[in-house]
Coordinates of C-alpha atoms in Angstrom, one line a residue:
Chain A
X1 CA -17.1 2.6 15.2
X2 CA -15.0 -0.1 13.8
X3 CA -14.0 -0.2 10.1
X4 CA -16.7 -1.6 7.8
X5 CA -15.7 -3.4 4.7
X6 CA -18.1 -3.3 1.7
X7 CA -17.1 -6.2 -0.5
X8 CA -17.5 -5.2 -4.2
X9 CA -16.0 -8.2 -6.1
X10 CA -19.5 -9.4 -7.1
X11 CA -20.2 -6.0 -8.7
X12 CA -17.0 -4.1 -9.7
X13 CA -15.1 -7.4 -10.0
X14 CA -17.6 -9.7 -11.9
X15 CA -18.4 -7.0 -14.4
X16 CA -14.7 -6.9 -15.4
X17 CA -14.8 -10.5 -16.5
X18 CA -15.8 -10.6 -20.2
X19 CA -17.7 -13.9 -20.3
X20 CA -20.7 -13.9 -17.8
X21 CA -20.1 -16.2 -14.9
X22 CA -22.6 -19.0 -14.0
X23 CA -25.3 -17.5 -11.8
X24 CA -24.9 -20.3 -9.3
X25 CA -21.2 -19.5 -8.9
X26 CA -21.9 -15.9 -8.3
X27 CA -24.4 -16.8 -5.6
X28 CA -22.1 -19.2 -4.0
X29 CA -19.3 -16.6 -3.8
X30 CA -21.7 -13.9 -2.4
X31 CA -22.7 -16.4 0.3
X32 CA -19.1 -17.4 1.0
X33 CA -18.2 -13.7 1.4
X34 CA -21.0 -13.2 3.9
X35 CA -20.0 -16.3 5.7
X36 CA -16.4 -15.0 6.0
X37 CA -17.8 -12.1 7.9
X38 CA -18.1 -9.3 5.2
X39 CA -20.6 -7.0 6.8
X40 CA -21.6 -5.4 3.5
X41 CA -21.6 -6.7 0.0
X42 CA -22.4 -4.8 -3.2
X43 CA -23.7 -7.8 -5.1
X44 CA -24.3 -6.4 -8.6
X45 CA -25.9 -3.8 -10.7
X46 CA -29.5 -3.3 -12.0
X47 CA -28.4 -2.1 -15.4
X48 CA -29.4 -2.9 -19.0
X49 CA -28.3 -6.3 -19.9
X50 CA -27.4 -4.8 -23.3
X51 CA -24.9 -2.4 -21.6
X52 CA -23.5 -4.9 -19.1
X53 CA -24.4 -8.5 -20.0
X54 CA -22.5 -9.8 -17.0
X55 CA -25.4 -8.4 -14.8
X56 CA -28.3 -9.9 -16.8
X57 CA -29.0 -12.3 -13.9
X58 CA -29.1 -9.7 -11.2
X59 CA -32.8 -10.2 -10.2
X60 CA -32.3 -13.9 -9.9
X61 CA -29.2 -13.3 -7.7
X62 CA -31.1 -10.8 -5.6
X63 CA -33.8 -13.4 -4.9
X64 CA -31.2 -16.1 -4.0
X65 CA -29.1 -14.1 -1.5
X66 CA -31.8 -12.4 0.5
X67 CA -31.0 -14.4 3.6
X68 CA -27.3 -13.9 3.7
X69 CA -25.9 -12.4 7.0
X70 CA -24.7 -9.2 5.3
X71 CA -26.1 -5.8 4.3
X72 CA -26.6 -6.1 0.6
X73 CA -26.5 -3.3 -1.9
X74 CA -26.9 -3.0 -5.7
X75 CA -25.7 -0.4 -8.0
X76 CA -28.3 1.5 -10.1
X77 CA -27.4 4.0 -12.9
X78 CA -30.9 5.6 -13.1
X79 CA -34.5 5.5 -11.8
X80 CA -35.4 2.5 -13.9
X81 CA -32.5 0.6 -12.3
X82 CA -33.8 1.7 -8.9
X83 CA -37.3 0.5 -9.6
X84 CA -36.0 -2.9 -10.7
X85 CA -33.9 -3.0 -7.5
X86 CA -36.9 -2.2 -5.4
X87 CA -39.0 -4.8 -7.2
X88 CA -36.3 -7.3 -6.4
X89 CA -36.4 -6.4 -2.7
X90 CA -33.0 -4.8 -2.5
X91 CA -32.4 -3.0 0.9
X92 CA -29.8 -0.5 -0.3
X93 CA -29.3 1.1 -3.7
X94 CA -26.0 2.7 -4.9
X95 CA -26.5 5.5 -7.3
X96 CA -23.4 6.4 -9.2
X97 CA -22.1 9.2 -11.4
X98 CA -18.8 10.8 -12.1
X99 CA -17.6 14.2 -10.9
X100 CA -15.6 14.5 -14.1
X101 CA -17.9 15.6 -16.9
X102 CA -15.8 13.7 -19.5
X103 CA -15.9 10.5 -17.6
X104 CA -19.6 10.8 -16.7
X105 CA -20.5 11.3 -20.4
X106 CA -18.4 8.2 -21.3
X107 CA -19.8 6.2 -18.5
X108 CA -23.5 7.1 -18.2
X109 CA -23.9 9.4 -21.2
X110 CA -25.0 12.3 -19.1
X111 CA -23.8 15.7 -17.8
X112 CA -23.2 16.0 -14.0
X113 CA -26.3 18.2 -13.9
X114 CA -28.4 15.5 -15.6
X115 CA -27.0 13.0 -13.1
X116 CA -28.0 15.1 -10.2
X117 CA -31.5 15.3 -11.7
X118 CA -31.4 11.5 -11.9
X119 CA -30.5 11.4 -8.2
X120 CA -33.6 13.4 -7.4
X121 CA -35.7 10.9 -9.3
X122 CA -34.1 7.9 -7.7
X123 CA -34.6 9.4 -4.3
X124 CA -38.2 10.2 -5.0
X125 CA -38.7 6.5 -6.1
X126 CA -37.3 5.1 -2.9
X127 CA -39.4 4.3 0.2
X128 CA -37.8 5.5 3.4
X129 CA -37.0 1.9 4.4
X130 CA -34.5 1.6 1.5
X131 CA -31.0 2.9 2.1
X132 CA -29.4 5.2 -0.4
X133 CA -25.7 5.5 -1.2
X134 CA -24.4 7.9 -3.7
X135 CA -21.0 7.1 -5.3
X136 CA -19.1 10.0 -6.8
X137 CA -16.8 8.4 -9.5
X138 CA -13.5 10.1 -10.4
X139 CA -13.5 12.0 -7.1
X140 CA -9.7 12.4 -7.4
X141 CA -8.5 11.6 -10.9
X142 CA -10.1 11.1 -14.3
X143 CA -8.6 8.8 -16.9
X144 CA -9.4 11.4 -19.6
X145 CA -8.8 14.7 -17.8
X146 CA -6.2 13.9 -15.1
X147 CA -6.6 15.5 -11.7
X148 CA -10.2 16.4 -10.9
X149 CA -10.4 19.8 -9.2
X150 CA -11.2 19.6 -5.5
X151 CA -13.9 22.3 -6.0
X152 CA -15.7 20.1 -8.5
X153 CA -15.8 17.3 -5.9
X154 CA -17.0 19.6 -3.2
X155 CA -19.7 21.1 -5.4
X156 CA -20.9 17.6 -6.2
X157 CA -20.9 16.7 -2.5
X158 CA -22.9 19.8 -1.7
X159 CA -25.4 19.0 -4.4
X160 CA -25.8 15.4 -3.2
X161 CA -26.1 16.5 0.4
X162 CA -28.8 18.9 -0.5
X163 CA -30.8 16.4 -2.4
X164 CA -30.2 13.4 -0.2
X165 CA -29.1 14.5 3.3
X166 CA -29.5 11.0 4.7
X167 CA -27.4 9.2 2.0
X168 CA -24.0 7.7 2.5
X169 CA -21.7 9.4 0.1
X170 CA -18.8 7.5 -1.5
X171 CA -15.8 9.3 -2.9
X172 CA -14.4 6.9 -5.5
X173 CA -10.8 6.8 -6.6
X174 CA -11.8 5.2 -9.9
X175 CA -8.3 5.1 -11.4
X176 CA -6.3 4.4 -8.2
X177 CA -4.2 7.5 -8.8
X178 CA -5.2 9.3 -5.6
X179 CA -2.6 9.9 -3.0
X180 CA -3.1 9.5 0.7
X181 CA -2.6 13.2 1.5
X182 CA -5.3 14.2 -1.0
X183 CA -7.6 11.5 0.2
X184 CA -7.4 12.8 3.7
X185 CA -7.8 16.5 2.5
X186 CA -10.8 15.8 0.2
X187 CA -12.7 13.8 2.8
X188 CA -12.0 16.4 5.5
X189 CA -13.4 19.1 3.3
X190 CA -16.4 17.0 2.1
X191 CA -17.3 15.9 5.6
X192 CA -17.4 19.5 6.7
X193 CA -20.0 20.1 4.1
X194 CA -21.9 16.9 4.9
X195 CA -21.7 17.3 8.6
X196 CA -24.7 19.7 8.6
X197 CA -26.8 17.2 6.7
X198 CA -25.9 14.0 8.5
X199 CA -24.5 12.2 5.5
X200 CA -22.4 9.1 6.0
X201 CA -19.1 8.5 4.2
X202 CA -17.3 5.8 2.3
X203 CA -14.1 5.4 0.3
X204 CA -13.9 3.3 -2.8
X205 CA -10.3 2.7 -3.7
X206 CA -8.1 0.9 -6.2
X207 CA -4.5 -0.3 -5.8
X208 CA -3.3 0.4 -9.3
X209 CA -0.6 2.8 -8.2
X210 CA 0.2 1.0 -5.0
X211 CA -1.7 3.4 -2.8
X212 CA -4.7 1.3 -2.0
X213 CA -4.1 0.4 1.7
X214 CA -2.5 3.8 2.4
X215 CA -5.4 5.7 0.8
X216 CA -7.9 3.7 2.8
X217 CA -6.0 4.4 6.1
X218 CA -5.7 8.1 5.2
X219 CA -9.5 8.1 4.9
X220 CA -9.8 6.3 8.2
X221 CA -7.5 8.8 9.9
X222 CA -10.0 11.6 9.1
X223 CA -13.1 9.6 10.2
X224 CA -14.2 7.5 7.2
X225 CA -15.4 4.1 8.4
X226 CA -16.7 2.4 5.3
X227 CA -14.3 1.0 2.7
X228 CA -15.1 -0.7 -0.7
X229 CA -12.6 -3.4 -1.5
X230 CA -12.7 -6.6 -3.7
X231 CA -11.6 -10.0 -2.5
X232 CA -8.5 -11.1 -4.5
X233 CA -8.4 -7.5 -5.8
X234 CA -10.6 -8.7 -8.7
X235 CA -11.1 -6.0 -11.3
X236 CA -7.8 -5.4 -12.8
X237 CA -7.1 -2.2 -14.6
X238 CA -8.5 -2.1 -18.2
X239 CA -5.8 0.3 -19.4
X240 CA -2.8 -1.4 -17.8
X241 CA -2.4 -5.1 -18.3
X242 CA -0.9 -6.7 -15.2
X243 CA -1.8 -3.8 -13.0
X244 CA -4.1 -4.3 -10.0
X245 CA -7.6 -3.0 -9.8
X246 CA -9.7 -2.8 -6.7
X247 CA -7.8 -2.8 -3.5
X248 CA -7.8 -6.4 -2.3
X249 CA -10.1 -6.9 0.7
X250 CA -7.6 -9.2 2.3
X251 CA -4.8 -6.6 2.2
X252 CA -6.9 -4.0 4.0
X253 CA -8.5 -6.4 6.4
X254 CA -4.9 -7.5 7.3
X255 CA -4.0 -3.9 8.1
X256 CA -7.1 -3.3 10.3
X257 CA -7.3 -6.7 12.0
X258 CA -3.6 -6.8 12.8
X259 CA -3.8 -3.2 14.0
X260 CA -6.3 -4.2 16.6
X261 CA -9.3 -2.7 14.7
X262 CA -11.3 -5.9 14.1
X263 CA -13.3 -5.8 10.9
X264 CA -15.2 -8.9 12.0
X265 CA -13.9 -10.7 8.9
X266 CA -12.2 -14.1 9.3
X267 CA -9.1 -13.7 7.2
X268 CA -8.6 -17.4 6.6
X269 CA -12.1 -17.8 5.4
X270 CA -11.8 -14.6 3.3
X271 CA -8.6 -15.9 1.6
X272 CA -10.4 -19.2 0.7
X273 CA -13.0 -17.1 -1.1
X274 CA -10.3 -15.0 -2.7
X275 CA -8.7 -18.1 -4.0
X276 CA -12.0 -19.2 -5.5
X277 CA -12.4 -15.8 -7.1
X278 CA -8.8 -15.8 -8.4
X279 CA -9.5 -19.1 -10.1
X280 CA -12.4 -17.7 -12.2
X281 CA -11.6 -17.8 -15.8
X282 CA -10.9 -14.4 -17.3
X283 CA -10.5 -12.6 -14.1
X284 CA -7.7 -10.2 -13.4
X285 CA -6.7 -10.1 -9.7
X286 CA -4.1 -8.4 -7.6
X287 CA -3.4 -9.2 -4.0
X288 CA -0.4 -9.3 -1.7
X289 CA -1.9 -11.5 1.1
X290 CA -2.9 -14.3 -1.3
X291 CA 0.6 -15.0 -2.4
X292 CA 2.5 -15.2 0.9
X293 CA 2.6 -18.3 3.0
X294 CA -0.9 -18.8 4.4
X295 CA 0.4 -19.7 7.9
X296 CA 1.7 -16.2 8.3
X297 CA -1.4 -14.3 7.4
X298 CA -4.4 -15.8 9.2
Chain B
X1 CA 11.9 18.5 7.0
X2 CA 10.8 16.9 3.8
X3 CA 10.8 13.1 3.4
X4 CA 14.2 11.6 2.7
X5 CA 14.4 8.5 0.6
X6 CA 17.4 6.1 1.3
X7 CA 17.7 3.9 -1.8
X8 CA 18.7 0.4 -0.9
X9 CA 18.4 -1.5 -4.1
X10 CA 22.3 -1.6 -4.5
X11 CA 22.5 -3.3 -1.0
X12 CA 19.3 -5.1 -0.1
X13 CA 18.4 -5.7 -3.7
X14 CA 21.7 -6.7 -5.3
X15 CA 22.5 -9.2 -2.6
X16 CA 19.2 -10.9 -3.4
X17 CA 20.4 -11.8 -6.9
X18 CA 22.3 -15.1 -6.8
X19 CA 24.9 -14.5 -9.5
X20 CA 27.0 -11.4 -8.8
X21 CA 26.3 -8.5 -11.1
X22 CA 29.1 -6.9 -13.2
X23 CA 30.8 -4.2 -11.1
X24 CA 30.4 -1.7 -13.9
X25 CA 26.6 -2.3 -14.0
X26 CA 26.3 -1.8 -10.2
X27 CA 28.3 1.5 -10.4
X28 CA 26.2 2.7 -13.3
X29 CA 23.0 2.0 -11.5
X30 CA 24.2 3.8 -8.3
X31 CA 25.2 6.8 -10.4
X32 CA 21.8 6.8 -12.2
X33 CA 19.9 6.6 -8.8
X34 CA 21.9 9.6 -7.6
X35 CA 21.2 11.5 -10.9
X36 CA 17.5 10.8 -10.5
X37 CA 17.7 12.7 -7.2
X38 CA 17.9 10.0 -4.6
X39 CA 19.4 11.9 -1.7
X40 CA 20.8 8.8 0.1
X41 CA 21.9 5.5 -1.3
X42 CA 23.0 2.4 0.7
X43 CA 25.4 1.2 -1.9
X44 CA 26.5 -2.2 -0.5
X45 CA 27.9 -4.1 2.4
X46 CA 31.4 -4.6 3.8
X47 CA 31.0 -8.2 4.5
X48 CA 33.0 -11.4 4.0
X49 CA 32.9 -12.3 0.4
X50 CA 32.6 -15.9 1.5
X51 CA 29.3 -15.0 3.3
X52 CA 27.9 -12.7 0.6
X53 CA 29.8 -13.1 -2.7
X54 CA 27.6 -10.5 -4.3
X55 CA 29.4 -7.8 -2.3
X56 CA 33.0 -8.9 -3.0
X57 CA 33.6 -5.8 -5.2
X58 CA 32.4 -3.4 -2.5
X59 CA 35.7 -1.5 -2.1
X60 CA 36.0 -1.0 -5.8
X61 CA 32.5 0.3 -6.0
X62 CA 33.1 2.7 -3.0
X63 CA 36.1 4.1 -4.9
X64 CA 34.1 4.6 -8.1
X65 CA 31.0 6.3 -6.6
X66 CA 32.7 8.8 -4.3
X67 CA 31.7 11.8 -6.4
X68 CA 28.0 11.0 -6.8
X69 CA 25.6 13.7 -5.6
X70 CA 24.1 11.6 -2.8
X71 CA 24.9 10.7 0.8
X72 CA 26.3 7.2 0.6
X73 CA 26.2 4.6 3.2
X74 CA 27.4 1.0 3.5
X75 CA 26.2 -1.8 5.8
X76 CA 28.7 -3.4 8.2
X77 CA 28.0 -6.4 10.4
X78 CA 31.0 -6.0 12.7
X79 CA 34.1 -3.9 13.5
X80 CA 36.1 -5.5 10.7
X81 CA 33.5 -4.4 8.2
X82 CA 33.6 -0.9 9.7
X83 CA 37.4 -0.8 9.4
X84 CA 37.2 -1.8 5.8
X85 CA 34.5 0.8 5.1
X86 CA 36.6 3.5 6.7
X87 CA 39.6 2.4 4.7
X88 CA 37.4 2.8 1.6
X89 CA 36.4 6.3 2.6
X90 CA 32.8 5.6 3.3
X91 CA 31.0 8.6 4.9
X92 CA 28.3 6.6 6.7
X93 CA 28.2 3.1 8.1
X94 CA 25.1 1.1 8.9
X95 CA 25.5 -1.4 11.7
X96 CA 22.8 -4.0 11.7
X97 CA 21.5 -6.6 14.1
X98 CA 18.1 -8.2 14.8
X99 CA 16.0 -7.6 17.8
X100 CA 14.8 -11.2 17.6
X101 CA 17.4 -13.5 19.2
X102 CA 16.5 -16.3 16.8
X103 CA 16.8 -14.1 13.7
X104 CA 20.0 -12.5 15.0
X105 CA 21.6 -15.9 15.5
X106 CA 20.6 -17.0 12.1
X107 CA 21.7 -13.8 10.4
X108 CA 24.9 -12.8 12.2
X109 CA 25.4 -15.8 14.6
X110 CA 25.4 -13.6 17.7
X111 CA 23.1 -12.9 20.6
X112 CA 21.6 -9.4 20.9
X113 CA 23.9 -8.8 23.8
X114 CA 26.9 -9.7 21.7
X115 CA 25.6 -7.5 18.9
X116 CA 25.4 -4.6 21.3
X117 CA 29.0 -5.2 22.3
X118 CA 29.8 -5.2 18.6
X119 CA 28.1 -1.8 18.3
X120 CA 30.4 -0.4 21.0
X121 CA 33.4 -1.6 19.1
X122 CA 32.2 -0.2 15.8
X123 CA 31.4 3.2 17.4
X124 CA 34.9 3.2 19.0
X125 CA 36.4 2.6 15.6
X126 CA 34.6 5.4 13.9
X127 CA 36.0 9.0 13.8
X128 CA 33.5 11.7 14.6
X129 CA 33.3 12.6 10.9
X130 CA 31.8 9.4 9.9
X131 CA 28.0 9.0 10.4
X132 CA 26.6 6.0 12.1
X133 CA 23.2 4.4 11.6
X134 CA 22.0 1.4 13.5
X135 CA 19.4 -0.8 11.9
X136 CA 17.3 -3.0 14.2
X137 CA 16.2 -5.9 12.1
X138 CA 12.9 -7.7 12.9
X139 CA 11.7 -4.7 14.8
X140 CA 8.1 -5.9 14.2
X141 CA 8.0 -9.5 13.1
X142 CA 10.4 -12.4 12.9
X143 CA 10.2 -15.1 10.3
X144 CA 10.9 -17.7 13.0
X145 CA 9.2 -16.4 16.1
X146 CA 6.3 -14.3 14.8
X147 CA 5.5 -11.0 16.4
X148 CA 8.5 -9.4 18.2
X149 CA 7.4 -8.0 21.6
X150 CA 7.3 -4.3 21.7
X151 CA 9.4 -4.3 24.9
X152 CA 12.2 -6.1 23.1
X153 CA 12.4 -3.4 20.5
X154 CA 12.3 -0.6 23.1
X155 CA 15.0 -2.3 25.1
X156 CA 17.2 -2.5 22.0
X157 CA 16.4 1.1 21.2
X158 CA 17.4 2.2 24.8
X159 CA 20.6 0.2 24.6
X160 CA 21.5 1.7 21.2
X161 CA 20.6 5.2 22.3
X162 CA 22.9 4.8 25.4
X163 CA 25.8 3.5 23.3
X164 CA 25.4 5.8 20.3
X165 CA 23.2 8.8 21.2
X166 CA 24.1 10.5 17.9
X167 CA 23.2 7.6 15.7
X168 CA 20.2 7.4 13.3
X169 CA 18.2 4.4 14.4
X170 CA 16.3 2.4 11.8
X171 CA 13.4 0.2 12.8
X172 CA 13.3 -2.5 10.1
X173 CA 10.2 -4.4 9.1
X174 CA 12.3 -7.3 7.8
X175 CA 9.4 -9.5 6.7
X176 CA 6.9 -6.8 5.6
X177 CA 4.4 -8.1 8.1
X178 CA 4.2 -5.0 10.2
X179 CA 0.9 -3.1 10.2
X180 CA 0.5 0.7 10.0
X181 CA -1.0 1.1 13.4
X182 CA 1.9 -0.8 15.1
X183 CA 4.5 1.1 13.0
X184 CA 3.1 4.3 14.3
X185 CA 2.9 3.0 17.9
X186 CA 6.4 1.5 18.0
X187 CA 8.1 4.6 16.5
X188 CA 6.2 6.9 18.9
X189 CA 7.5 4.8 21.9
X190 CA 11.0 4.5 20.5
X191 CA 11.2 8.2 19.7
X192 CA 10.2 9.0 23.2
X193 CA 13.2 7.0 24.4
X194 CA 15.5 8.5 21.8
X195 CA 14.3 12.1 22.3
X196 CA 16.6 12.5 25.3
X197 CA 19.7 11.4 23.3
X198 CA 19.1 13.1 20.0
X199 CA 18.9 10.0 17.8
X200 CA 17.5 10.3 14.3
X201 CA 15.0 7.8 13.0
X202 CA 14.4 5.8 9.9
X203 CA 11.9 3.2 8.7
X204 CA 13.0 0.3 6.5
X205 CA 9.9 -1.4 5.1
X206 CA 8.9 -4.2 2.8
X207 CA 5.7 -4.5 0.8
X208 CA 5.3 -8.3 1.0
X209 CA 1.9 -8.0 2.8
X210 CA 0.8 -5.0 0.8
X211 CA 1.5 -2.6 3.7
X212 CA 4.6 -1.0 2.3
X213 CA 3.4 2.5 1.5
X214 CA 0.9 2.6 4.3
X215 CA 3.5 1.6 6.8
X216 CA 5.9 4.3 5.6
X217 CA 3.2 6.9 5.8
X218 CA 2.3 5.7 9.3
X219 CA 5.9 6.3 10.3
X220 CA 5.8 9.7 8.6
X221 CA 2.7 10.6 10.6
X222 CA 4.6 10.3 13.9
X223 CA 7.6 12.2 12.7
X224 CA 9.9 9.7 10.9
X225 CA 11.5 11.4 7.9
X226 CA 13.9 8.8 6.5
X227 CA 12.6 5.8 4.5
X228 CA 14.5 2.9 3.0
X229 CA 13.1 1.7 -0.3
X230 CA 14.4 -0.1 -3.4
X231 CA 13.8 1.0 -7.0
X232 CA 11.7 -1.6 -8.8
X233 CA 11.0 -3.1 -5.4
X234 CA 14.1 -5.3 -6.0
X235 CA 14.6 -7.9 -3.3
X236 CA 11.7 -10.2 -3.6
X237 CA 10.8 -12.4 -0.7
X238 CA 12.9 -15.5 -0.3
X239 CA 10.1 -17.5 1.3
X240 CA 7.2 -16.5 -1.0
X241 CA 7.8 -16.8 -4.7
X242 CA 6.1 -14.0 -6.6
X243 CA 5.7 -11.9 -3.5
X244 CA 7.3 -8.4 -3.4
X245 CA 10.2 -7.5 -1.2
X246 CA 11.4 -4.0 -0.4
X247 CA 8.8 -1.3 -0.9
X248 CA 9.3 0.1 -4.3
X249 CA 10.9 3.5 -4.2
X250 CA 8.7 4.7 -7.0
X251 CA 5.5 3.7 -5.2
X252 CA 6.5 5.7 -2.1
X253 CA 7.9 8.7 -4.0
X254 CA 4.6 8.8 -5.9
X255 CA 2.7 9.1 -2.6
X256 CA 4.9 11.9 -1.3
X257 CA 5.5 13.8 -4.5
X258 CA 1.8 13.7 -5.5
X259 CA 0.9 14.7 -2.0
X260 CA 2.9 17.9 -2.2
X261 CA 5.8 16.6 -0.1
X262 CA 8.6 16.7 -2.7
X263 CA 11.2 14.1 -2.2
X264 CA 13.5 15.8 -4.7
X265 CA 13.4 12.6 -6.8
X266 CA 12.5 12.9 -10.5
X267 CA 10.0 10.1 -10.9
X268 CA 10.5 9.7 -14.7
X269 CA 14.2 9.4 -14.2
X270 CA 13.7 7.0 -11.3
X271 CA 11.4 4.8 -13.3
X272 CA 14.0 4.6 -16.0
X273 CA 16.5 3.3 -13.5
X274 CA 13.8 1.0 -12.1
X275 CA 13.3 -0.5 -15.6
X276 CA 17.1 -1.1 -15.8
X277 CA 17.1 -2.8 -12.4
X278 CA 14.0 -4.9 -13.3
X279 CA 15.9 -6.1 -16.4
X280 CA 18.8 -7.6 -14.3
X281 CA 18.9 -11.3 -14.8
X282 CA 17.9 -13.2 -11.6
X283 CA 16.3 -10.2 -9.9
X284 CA 12.8 -10.4 -8.3
X285 CA 11.0 -7.1 -8.4
X286 CA 7.6 -5.8 -7.2
X287 CA 6.3 -2.4 -8.2
X288 CA 3.0 -0.8 -8.9
X289 CA 4.1 2.3 -10.7
X290 CA 6.4 0.5 -13.1
X291 CA 3.5 -1.3 -14.8
X292 CA 1.0 1.4 -15.3
X293 CA 1.1 3.7 -18.4
X294 CA 4.1 5.9 -18.0
X295 CA 2.3 9.1 -19.0
X296 CA 0.1 8.9 -16.0
X297 CA 2.8 8.6 -13.4
X298 CA 5.5 11.1 -14.1

């Protein structure tokens, strides 16, 4: 199986821009990402517009992008979000909570146990035709508590695998502070648990500490085949001005495509979209490929 | 064997700064790098001051840093440079040429065959007590000719191994355009040739295309244990303003140290030196670790 890029700029990236973007611009970028060959796109979140006003137009976007040639997913924090996603015809929902209790309380105001109950409700609300992904935030490092114990991650994986044995499980390096050796070790251990249930696996990484591509390839080396990245590295790092956020899609696609593992993404077309994203007012980006001469990269 | 960092900011980095730095500042930085735990330092080049005026004070520096607690090496382009290095008491010389004929002619005005003759002369000039490293520039990509054929690199490795079976051979990603899969593949093939002769191996990488840490870890995964990096990523990329140059020492040390493979380098002390290097007027740097909150990195 070749590497599968899940483009998250429209979700993890757009929500990082304080002033909501025009809906038409969001739709155009999602379409352009699909046209560049991104096989999967996380196109937004079904969340309360009071909590994240940047996503207030999510249903409108869902209706407008239904025909794009990519597998589309949307993040949901709870069963209400899942119901709204279903009503909008979304084919894959991403339920997210954090392994770190402190981060989970800060992010979704719940304990991990409560979030697992939420997962049961979300799963019960989904028809079999809708795909489920479960993202485990802070699977390596927590901005409040530091290194997250490996046992806490494996406990969460076991709980998710028991509740949703068909789900794809994402281990998320929320802060970008994971290192490649630990990424390989945690996925190996998690996949041993998930192997019995048939769960799929994904890695969501950030490049804040310069480990983005290396961490993704460490996950690849132990069998992970799905990688979340954001074109132009949109997302930034809220606690480090100037630091990069999400691993830039173009940087990881370069590694795979040049290495003979075709992602199916046209790097020149992707870079054109990345340029458009980097030009969005208020966005913080971080990319290596975007700033080298274009004739040497694609 | 644990990973061994060879710090090259005083050579590859300082020569990238147009106006020569004060000799005392260079010496202070070399001392600080050694004090931070850098086990090896490439501290400069014995080259014509007409060609590279930034290195005109190399003999003075060599005399001043003899007692630092690190293995010190100096680059030499020819036998005259080697003789000057010997006269200065250097314990390791680094002879460099490029696998790409075009780049080699641009860089040292010689064919590869002539450079191999030069290696024979340098080797003949060295007493057994002086270590020899041979750096093969453009071992992956040439700024003029693009991808360098793997056969050309392996031919060069075989020639070097025949001439200098005791030398450490560095495969250098001069442009930063190598990808991790090719780095692993080329080292595996090169090490199979070198295995018969007992050559050591090193990887010299740049982060221009965002592959710096990933490329180094790919080399590590096939058995390479010596890595050239520059504190603060000093070096820049002459053909891409804003792009990073040498892989930042702190970014790679973070990967190894956090991954349980202690480099012996104190990251907090290293970052202090990196800050000093980044403050040098005229220097172009690129580092991830330097711009995130210091309490989260060391």
